[in-house]
Coordinates of C-alpha atoms in Angstrom, one line a residue:
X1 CA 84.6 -26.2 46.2
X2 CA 86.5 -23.6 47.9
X3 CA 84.4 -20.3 49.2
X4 CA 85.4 -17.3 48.8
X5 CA 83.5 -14.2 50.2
X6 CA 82.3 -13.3 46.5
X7 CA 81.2 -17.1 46.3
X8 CA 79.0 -16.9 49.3
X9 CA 77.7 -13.3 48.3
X10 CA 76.9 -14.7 45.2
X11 CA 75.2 -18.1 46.1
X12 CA 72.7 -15.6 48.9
X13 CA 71.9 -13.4 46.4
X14 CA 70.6 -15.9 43.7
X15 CA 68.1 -16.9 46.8
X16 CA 64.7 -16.9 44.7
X17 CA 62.5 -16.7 47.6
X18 CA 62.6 -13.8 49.5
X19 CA 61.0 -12.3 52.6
X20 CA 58.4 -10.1 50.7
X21 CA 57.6 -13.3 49.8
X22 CA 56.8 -14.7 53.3
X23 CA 55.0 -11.7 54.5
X24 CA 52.1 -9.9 54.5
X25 CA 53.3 -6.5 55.2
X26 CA 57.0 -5.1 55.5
X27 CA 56.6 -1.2 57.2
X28 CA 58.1 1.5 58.8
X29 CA 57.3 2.5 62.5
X30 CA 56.3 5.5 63.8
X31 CA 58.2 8.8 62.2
X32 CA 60.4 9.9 64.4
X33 CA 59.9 13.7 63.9
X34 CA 56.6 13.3 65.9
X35 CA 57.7 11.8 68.7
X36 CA 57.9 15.0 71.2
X37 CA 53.9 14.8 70.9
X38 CA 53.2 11.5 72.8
X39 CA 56.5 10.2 73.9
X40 CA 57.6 10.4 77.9
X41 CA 59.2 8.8 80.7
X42 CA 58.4 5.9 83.2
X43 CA 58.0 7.7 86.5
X44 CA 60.7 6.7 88.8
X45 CA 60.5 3.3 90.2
X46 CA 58.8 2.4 86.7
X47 CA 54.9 2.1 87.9
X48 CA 52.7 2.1 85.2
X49 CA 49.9 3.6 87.6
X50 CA 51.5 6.7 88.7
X51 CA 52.2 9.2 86.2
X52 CA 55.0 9.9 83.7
X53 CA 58.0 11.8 83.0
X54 CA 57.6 14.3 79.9
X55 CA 60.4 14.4 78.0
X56 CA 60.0 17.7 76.9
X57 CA 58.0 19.2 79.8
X58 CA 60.5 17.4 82.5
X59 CA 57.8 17.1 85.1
X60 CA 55.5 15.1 85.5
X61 CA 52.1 14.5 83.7
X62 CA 49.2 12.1 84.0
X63 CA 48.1 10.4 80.6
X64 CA 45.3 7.3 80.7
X65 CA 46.2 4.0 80.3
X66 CA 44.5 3.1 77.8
X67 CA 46.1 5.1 75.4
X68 CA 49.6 4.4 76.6
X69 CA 52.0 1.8 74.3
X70 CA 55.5 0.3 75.3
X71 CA 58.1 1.9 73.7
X72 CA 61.1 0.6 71.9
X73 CA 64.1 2.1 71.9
X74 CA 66.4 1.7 68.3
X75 CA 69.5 2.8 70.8
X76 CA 69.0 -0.7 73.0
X77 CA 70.3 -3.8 72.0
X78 CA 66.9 -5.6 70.9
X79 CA 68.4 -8.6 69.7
X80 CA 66.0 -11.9 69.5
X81 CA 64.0 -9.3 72.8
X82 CA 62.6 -6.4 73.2
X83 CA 64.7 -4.1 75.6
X84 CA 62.0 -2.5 77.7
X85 CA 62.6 0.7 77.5
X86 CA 61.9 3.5 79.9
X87 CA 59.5 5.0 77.6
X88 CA 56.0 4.7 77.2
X89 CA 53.8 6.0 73.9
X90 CA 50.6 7.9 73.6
X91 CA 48.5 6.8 70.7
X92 CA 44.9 9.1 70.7
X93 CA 44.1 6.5 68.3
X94 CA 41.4 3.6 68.7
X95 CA 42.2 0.5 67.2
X96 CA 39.0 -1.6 65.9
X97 CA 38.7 -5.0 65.4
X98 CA 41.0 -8.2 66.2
X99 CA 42.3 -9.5 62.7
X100 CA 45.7 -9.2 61.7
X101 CA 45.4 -6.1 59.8
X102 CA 43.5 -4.0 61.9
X103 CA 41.0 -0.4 61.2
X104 CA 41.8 2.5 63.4
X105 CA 40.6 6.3 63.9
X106 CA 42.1 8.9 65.7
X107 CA 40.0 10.6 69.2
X108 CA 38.4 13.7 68.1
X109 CA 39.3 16.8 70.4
X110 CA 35.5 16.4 72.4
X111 CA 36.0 12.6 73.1
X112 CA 39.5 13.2 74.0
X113 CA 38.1 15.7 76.8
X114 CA 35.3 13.7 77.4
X115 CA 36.6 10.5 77.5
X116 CA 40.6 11.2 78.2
X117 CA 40.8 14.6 79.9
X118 CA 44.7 13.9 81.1
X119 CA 45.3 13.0 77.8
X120 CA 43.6 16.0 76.5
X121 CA 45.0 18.4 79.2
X122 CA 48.7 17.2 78.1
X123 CA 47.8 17.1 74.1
X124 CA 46.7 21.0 74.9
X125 CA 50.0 21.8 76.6
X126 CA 52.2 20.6 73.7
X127 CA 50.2 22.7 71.5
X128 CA 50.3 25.8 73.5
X129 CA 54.4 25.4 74.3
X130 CA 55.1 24.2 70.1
X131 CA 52.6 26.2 68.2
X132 CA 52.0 29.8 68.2
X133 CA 48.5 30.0 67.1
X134 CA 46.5 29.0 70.6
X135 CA 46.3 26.4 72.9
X136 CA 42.7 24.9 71.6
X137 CA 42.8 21.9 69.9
X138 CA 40.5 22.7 67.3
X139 CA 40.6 19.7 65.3
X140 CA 42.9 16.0 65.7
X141 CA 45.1 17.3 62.5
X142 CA 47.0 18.9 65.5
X143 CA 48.2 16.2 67.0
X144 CA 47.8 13.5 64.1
X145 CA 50.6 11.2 63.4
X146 CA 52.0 11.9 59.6
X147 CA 52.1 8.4 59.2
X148 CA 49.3 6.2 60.4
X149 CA 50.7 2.4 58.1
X150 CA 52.1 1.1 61.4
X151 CA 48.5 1.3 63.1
X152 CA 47.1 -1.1 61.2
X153 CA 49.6 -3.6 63.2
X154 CA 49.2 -2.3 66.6
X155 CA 48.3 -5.9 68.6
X156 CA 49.4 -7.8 65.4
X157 CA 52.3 -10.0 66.2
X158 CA 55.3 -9.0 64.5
X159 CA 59.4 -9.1 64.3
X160 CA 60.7 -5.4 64.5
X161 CA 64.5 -5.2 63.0
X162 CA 66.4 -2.3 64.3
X163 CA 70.4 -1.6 63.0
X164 CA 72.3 -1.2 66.1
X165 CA 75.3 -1.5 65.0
X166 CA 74.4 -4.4 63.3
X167 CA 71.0 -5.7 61.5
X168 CA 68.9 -7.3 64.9
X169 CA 65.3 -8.4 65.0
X170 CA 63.0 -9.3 67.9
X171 CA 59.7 -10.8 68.0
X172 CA 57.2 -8.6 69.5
X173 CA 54.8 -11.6 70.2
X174 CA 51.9 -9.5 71.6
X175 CA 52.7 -6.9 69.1
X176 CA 51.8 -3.7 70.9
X177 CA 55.4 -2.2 71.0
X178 CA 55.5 1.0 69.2
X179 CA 59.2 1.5 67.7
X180 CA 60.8 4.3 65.3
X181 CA 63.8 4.1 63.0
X182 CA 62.9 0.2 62.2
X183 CA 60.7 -2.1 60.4
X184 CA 58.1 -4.0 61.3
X185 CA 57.7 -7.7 59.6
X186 CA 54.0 -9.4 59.8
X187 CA 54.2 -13.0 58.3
X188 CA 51.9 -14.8 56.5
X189 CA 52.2 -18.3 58.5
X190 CA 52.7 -17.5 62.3
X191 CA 54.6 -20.4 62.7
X192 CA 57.4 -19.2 61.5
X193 CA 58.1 -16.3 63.6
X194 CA 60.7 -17.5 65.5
X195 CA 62.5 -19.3 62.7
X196 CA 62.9 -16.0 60.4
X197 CA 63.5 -14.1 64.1
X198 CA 66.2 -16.8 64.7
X199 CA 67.6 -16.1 60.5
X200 CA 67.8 -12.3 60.7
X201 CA 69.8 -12.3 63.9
X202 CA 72.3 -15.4 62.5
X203 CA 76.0 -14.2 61.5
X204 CA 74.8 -15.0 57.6
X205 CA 72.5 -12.2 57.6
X206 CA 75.7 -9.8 58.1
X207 CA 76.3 -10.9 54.2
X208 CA 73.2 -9.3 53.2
X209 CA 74.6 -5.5 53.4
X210 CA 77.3 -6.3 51.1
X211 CA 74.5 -7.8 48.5
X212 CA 72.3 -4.9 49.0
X213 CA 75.5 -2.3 48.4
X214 CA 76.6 -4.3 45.1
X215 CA 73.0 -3.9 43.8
X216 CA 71.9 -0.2 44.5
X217 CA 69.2 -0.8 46.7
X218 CA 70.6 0.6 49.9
X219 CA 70.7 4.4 49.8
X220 CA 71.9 4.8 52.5
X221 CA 73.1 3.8 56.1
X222 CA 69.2 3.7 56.9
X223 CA 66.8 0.6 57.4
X224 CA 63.9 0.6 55.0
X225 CA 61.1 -1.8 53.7
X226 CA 62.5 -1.8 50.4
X227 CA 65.6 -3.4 51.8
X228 CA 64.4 -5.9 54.0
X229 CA 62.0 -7.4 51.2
X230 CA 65.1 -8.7 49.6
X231 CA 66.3 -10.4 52.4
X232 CA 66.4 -14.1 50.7
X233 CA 64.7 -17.4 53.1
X234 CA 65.5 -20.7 53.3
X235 CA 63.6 -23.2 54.7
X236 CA 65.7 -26.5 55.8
X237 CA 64.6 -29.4 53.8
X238 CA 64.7 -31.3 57.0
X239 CA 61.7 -30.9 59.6
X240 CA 64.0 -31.5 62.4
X241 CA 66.4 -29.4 61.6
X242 CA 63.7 -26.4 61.0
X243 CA 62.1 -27.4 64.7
X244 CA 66.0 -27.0 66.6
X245 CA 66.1 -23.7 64.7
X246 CA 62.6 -23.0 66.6
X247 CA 63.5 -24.2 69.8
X248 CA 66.5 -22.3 70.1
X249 CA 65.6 -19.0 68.7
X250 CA 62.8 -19.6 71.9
X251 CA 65.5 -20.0 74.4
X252 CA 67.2 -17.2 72.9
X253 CA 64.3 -15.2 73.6
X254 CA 63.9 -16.3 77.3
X255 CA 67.8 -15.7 77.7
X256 CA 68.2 -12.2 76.2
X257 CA 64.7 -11.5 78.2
X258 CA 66.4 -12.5 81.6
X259 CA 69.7 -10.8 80.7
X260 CA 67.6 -7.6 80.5
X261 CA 66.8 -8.0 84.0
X262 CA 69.5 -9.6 85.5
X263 CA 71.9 -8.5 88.3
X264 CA 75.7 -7.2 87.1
X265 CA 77.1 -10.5 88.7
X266 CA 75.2 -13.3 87.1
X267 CA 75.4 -11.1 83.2
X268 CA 78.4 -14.1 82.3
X269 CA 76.0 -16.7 83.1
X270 CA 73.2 -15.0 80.2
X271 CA 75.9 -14.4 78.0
X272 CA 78.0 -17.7 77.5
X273 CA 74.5 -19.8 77.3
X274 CA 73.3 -17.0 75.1
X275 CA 76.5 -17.4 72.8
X276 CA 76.9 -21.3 72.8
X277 CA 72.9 -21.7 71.7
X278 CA 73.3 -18.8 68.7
X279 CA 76.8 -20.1 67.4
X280 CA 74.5 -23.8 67.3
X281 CA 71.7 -22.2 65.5
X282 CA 74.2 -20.2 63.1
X283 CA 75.4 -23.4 62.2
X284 CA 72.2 -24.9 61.2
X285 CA 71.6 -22.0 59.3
X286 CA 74.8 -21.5 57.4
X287 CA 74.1 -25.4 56.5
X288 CA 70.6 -24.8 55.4
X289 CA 71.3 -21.4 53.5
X290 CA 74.5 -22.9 51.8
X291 CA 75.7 -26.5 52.3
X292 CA 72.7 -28.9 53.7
X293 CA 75.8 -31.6 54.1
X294 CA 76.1 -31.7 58.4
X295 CA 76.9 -34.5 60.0
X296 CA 73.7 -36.7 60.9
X297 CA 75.0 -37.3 64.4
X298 CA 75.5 -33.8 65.0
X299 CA 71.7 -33.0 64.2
X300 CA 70.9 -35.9 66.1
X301 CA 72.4 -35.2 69.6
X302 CA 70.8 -31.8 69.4
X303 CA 67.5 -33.2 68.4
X304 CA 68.0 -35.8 71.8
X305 CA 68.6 -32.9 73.7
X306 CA 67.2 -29.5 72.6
X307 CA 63.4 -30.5 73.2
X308 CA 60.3 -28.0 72.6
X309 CA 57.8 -26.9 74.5
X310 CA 53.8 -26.1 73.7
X311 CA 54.1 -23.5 76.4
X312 CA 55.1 -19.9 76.0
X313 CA 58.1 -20.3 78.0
X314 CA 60.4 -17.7 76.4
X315 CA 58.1 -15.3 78.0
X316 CA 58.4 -17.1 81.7
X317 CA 60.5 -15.5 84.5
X318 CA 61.1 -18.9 86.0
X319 CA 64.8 -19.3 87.0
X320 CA 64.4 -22.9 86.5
X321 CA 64.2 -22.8 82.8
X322 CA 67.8 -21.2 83.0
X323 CA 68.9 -24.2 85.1
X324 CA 67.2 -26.4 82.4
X325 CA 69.1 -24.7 79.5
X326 CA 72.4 -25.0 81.7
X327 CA 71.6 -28.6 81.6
X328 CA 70.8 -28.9 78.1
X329 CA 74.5 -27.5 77.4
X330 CA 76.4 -29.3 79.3
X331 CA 74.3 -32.4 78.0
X332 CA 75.5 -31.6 74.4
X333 CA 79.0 -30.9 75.3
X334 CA 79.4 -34.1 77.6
X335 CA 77.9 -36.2 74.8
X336 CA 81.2 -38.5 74.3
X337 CA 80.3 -38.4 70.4
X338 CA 79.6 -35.2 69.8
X339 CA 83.3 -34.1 69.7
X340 CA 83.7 -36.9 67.2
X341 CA 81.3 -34.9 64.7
X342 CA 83.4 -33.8 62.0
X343 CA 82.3 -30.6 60.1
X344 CA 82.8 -31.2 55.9
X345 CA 86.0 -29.7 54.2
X346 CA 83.7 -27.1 52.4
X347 CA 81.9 -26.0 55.4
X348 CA 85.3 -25.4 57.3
X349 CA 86.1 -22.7 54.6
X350 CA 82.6 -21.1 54.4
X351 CA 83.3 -20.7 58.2
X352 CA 86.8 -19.5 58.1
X353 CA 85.8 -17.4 54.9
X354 CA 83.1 -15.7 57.2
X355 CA 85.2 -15.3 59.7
X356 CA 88.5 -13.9 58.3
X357 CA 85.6 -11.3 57.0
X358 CA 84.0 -9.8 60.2
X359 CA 81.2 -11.9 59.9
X360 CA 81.8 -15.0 62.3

């Protein structure tokens, strides 16, 4: 069969199964128009123990700890990782309990002074330089969020999907970033975090826009819930092919974690292993979405060679599993068969289809 670009657009959007479907709660973060309350600035040299910069203020305030949240920044590239940004949050909220879906309740303006008196102090000064009608905080309506959904996730796990430039997710595994102009996605099974993290960010996704236009239910150039419910899954009918798609959205993670950091001169070394491992796992998932027809050595090298780990190493700062990864490459690409493996006729053109349409 020969794919066109309305073919392929066509197949993915007859996807029964859908993210919605996967999930136990698609939401927005934090509104945005609040923000000036609670968000402010590392203090320089970015120690967490000294106090901030307020962005509105521009000087610098001391806020408690305990109330303090890392901040994502939708501007960042957040692809696969979060981007630390130079922001930190104030939440006066407490948040009760340690299943998924948690209760919360705000700090009334006495515990606040009793308990958080920097907080309090700095809560008082917003009020007095924003509001004309005192600088007492009289009740917690005056510095309540106008949209509390996204609390009930605070220390939940969770992808967060931003649109810079493109549609990119990142799994927030201990699930305390706060975030504003994206989504967050809690799934059901929490074994398939990095799989669906490893889908979103795939060249495939890019489709989706063009499925979402042709059926009304983008209004606009905005990120919403609504939107990413459609987004259709596919699981791979083969385990093994479902555990490489794992593993590498793990290394992914590590790699786009390290690139963060890195020095200027060794930003090539993060970017080429960061490109040959997603154009591998865009394959798998272009085959699994569309085709399911790869060759059986080509899965089979990868499997010999792209091992997992029971350890959280995508959260490790060890230079060695860089080295490893290196390895793991130049394994792959050394293999004398692998440049035997012959792609099928039909998945040549979904590939030059895709490409000769932005999306490859």
């Amino acid at each position: 069969m020969f794919w066109s670009k309305d073919n392929i657009i066509e197949r993915l959007s007859k996807i029964p199964r859908t993210l919605e479907d996967v999930s136990i709660e698609i939401f927005e973060g934090i509104p945005s128009t609040n923000d000036f309350i609670h968000k402010v600035n590392l203090s320089r040299g970015d120690c967490t123990n000294t106090s901030y910069i307020c962005r509105d203020l521009l000087r610098s305030v001391s806020i408690e700890q305990e109330l303090m949240y890392p901040y994502m920044d939708d501007s960042l590239s957040n692809e696969f990782a979060i981007n630390s940004s130079q922001y930190r949050f104030m939440l006066p909220y407490e948040i009760l309990g340690n299943n998924v879906r948690k209760e919360y309740r705000i700090f009334q303006p006495e515990e606040m002074k009793t308990r958080f008196p920097m907080a309090y102090k700095r809560l008082r000064e917003i009020k007095y330089k924003f509001r004309t009608d005192g600088e007492g905080l009289n009740s917690a309506d005056c510095y309540r969020l106008k949209n509390e959904s996204f609390l009930h996730y605070i220390n939940t796990p969770k992808i967060i999907i931003t649109d810079h430039y493109r549609l990119q997710a990142s799994y927030d595994f201990a699930g305390n970033h706060v975030f504003a102009e994206g989504i967050g996605i809690v799934l059901g099974d929490p074994t398939i975090y990095h799989y669906v993290t490893a889908v979103l960010n795939s060249s495939i996704s890019r489709v989706f826009p063009e499925i979402w236009n042709r059926e009304k239910v983008r209004e606009n150039s905005n990120l919403y819930p609504k939107v990413l419910k459609r987004f259709p899954i596919v699981f791979p009918e083969c385990e093994t092919v479902e555990t490489l798609i794992n593993t590498i959205s793990r290394y992914l993670i590590y790699l786009n974690i390290q690139k963060h950091t890195a020095k200027v001169y060794s930003l090539s070394n993060y970017q080429r292993l960061i490109e040959f491992y997603k154009r591998i796992a865009d394959l798998l998932i272009l085959d699994t979405y569309i085709t399911n027809d790869l060759d059986p050595k080509f899965i089979e090298i990868l499997a010999e060679n792209i091992v997992s780990s029971e350890d959280e190493f995508e959260y490790s700062n060890d230079m060695s599993l860089l080295i490893a990864l290196q390895g793991i490459k130049r394994n792959i690409l050394e293999n004398p068969d692998f440049r035997k493996c012959k792609f099928s006729n039909e998945f040549t053109n979904i590939l030059a289809t895709l490409k000769n349409n932005g999306v490859w």
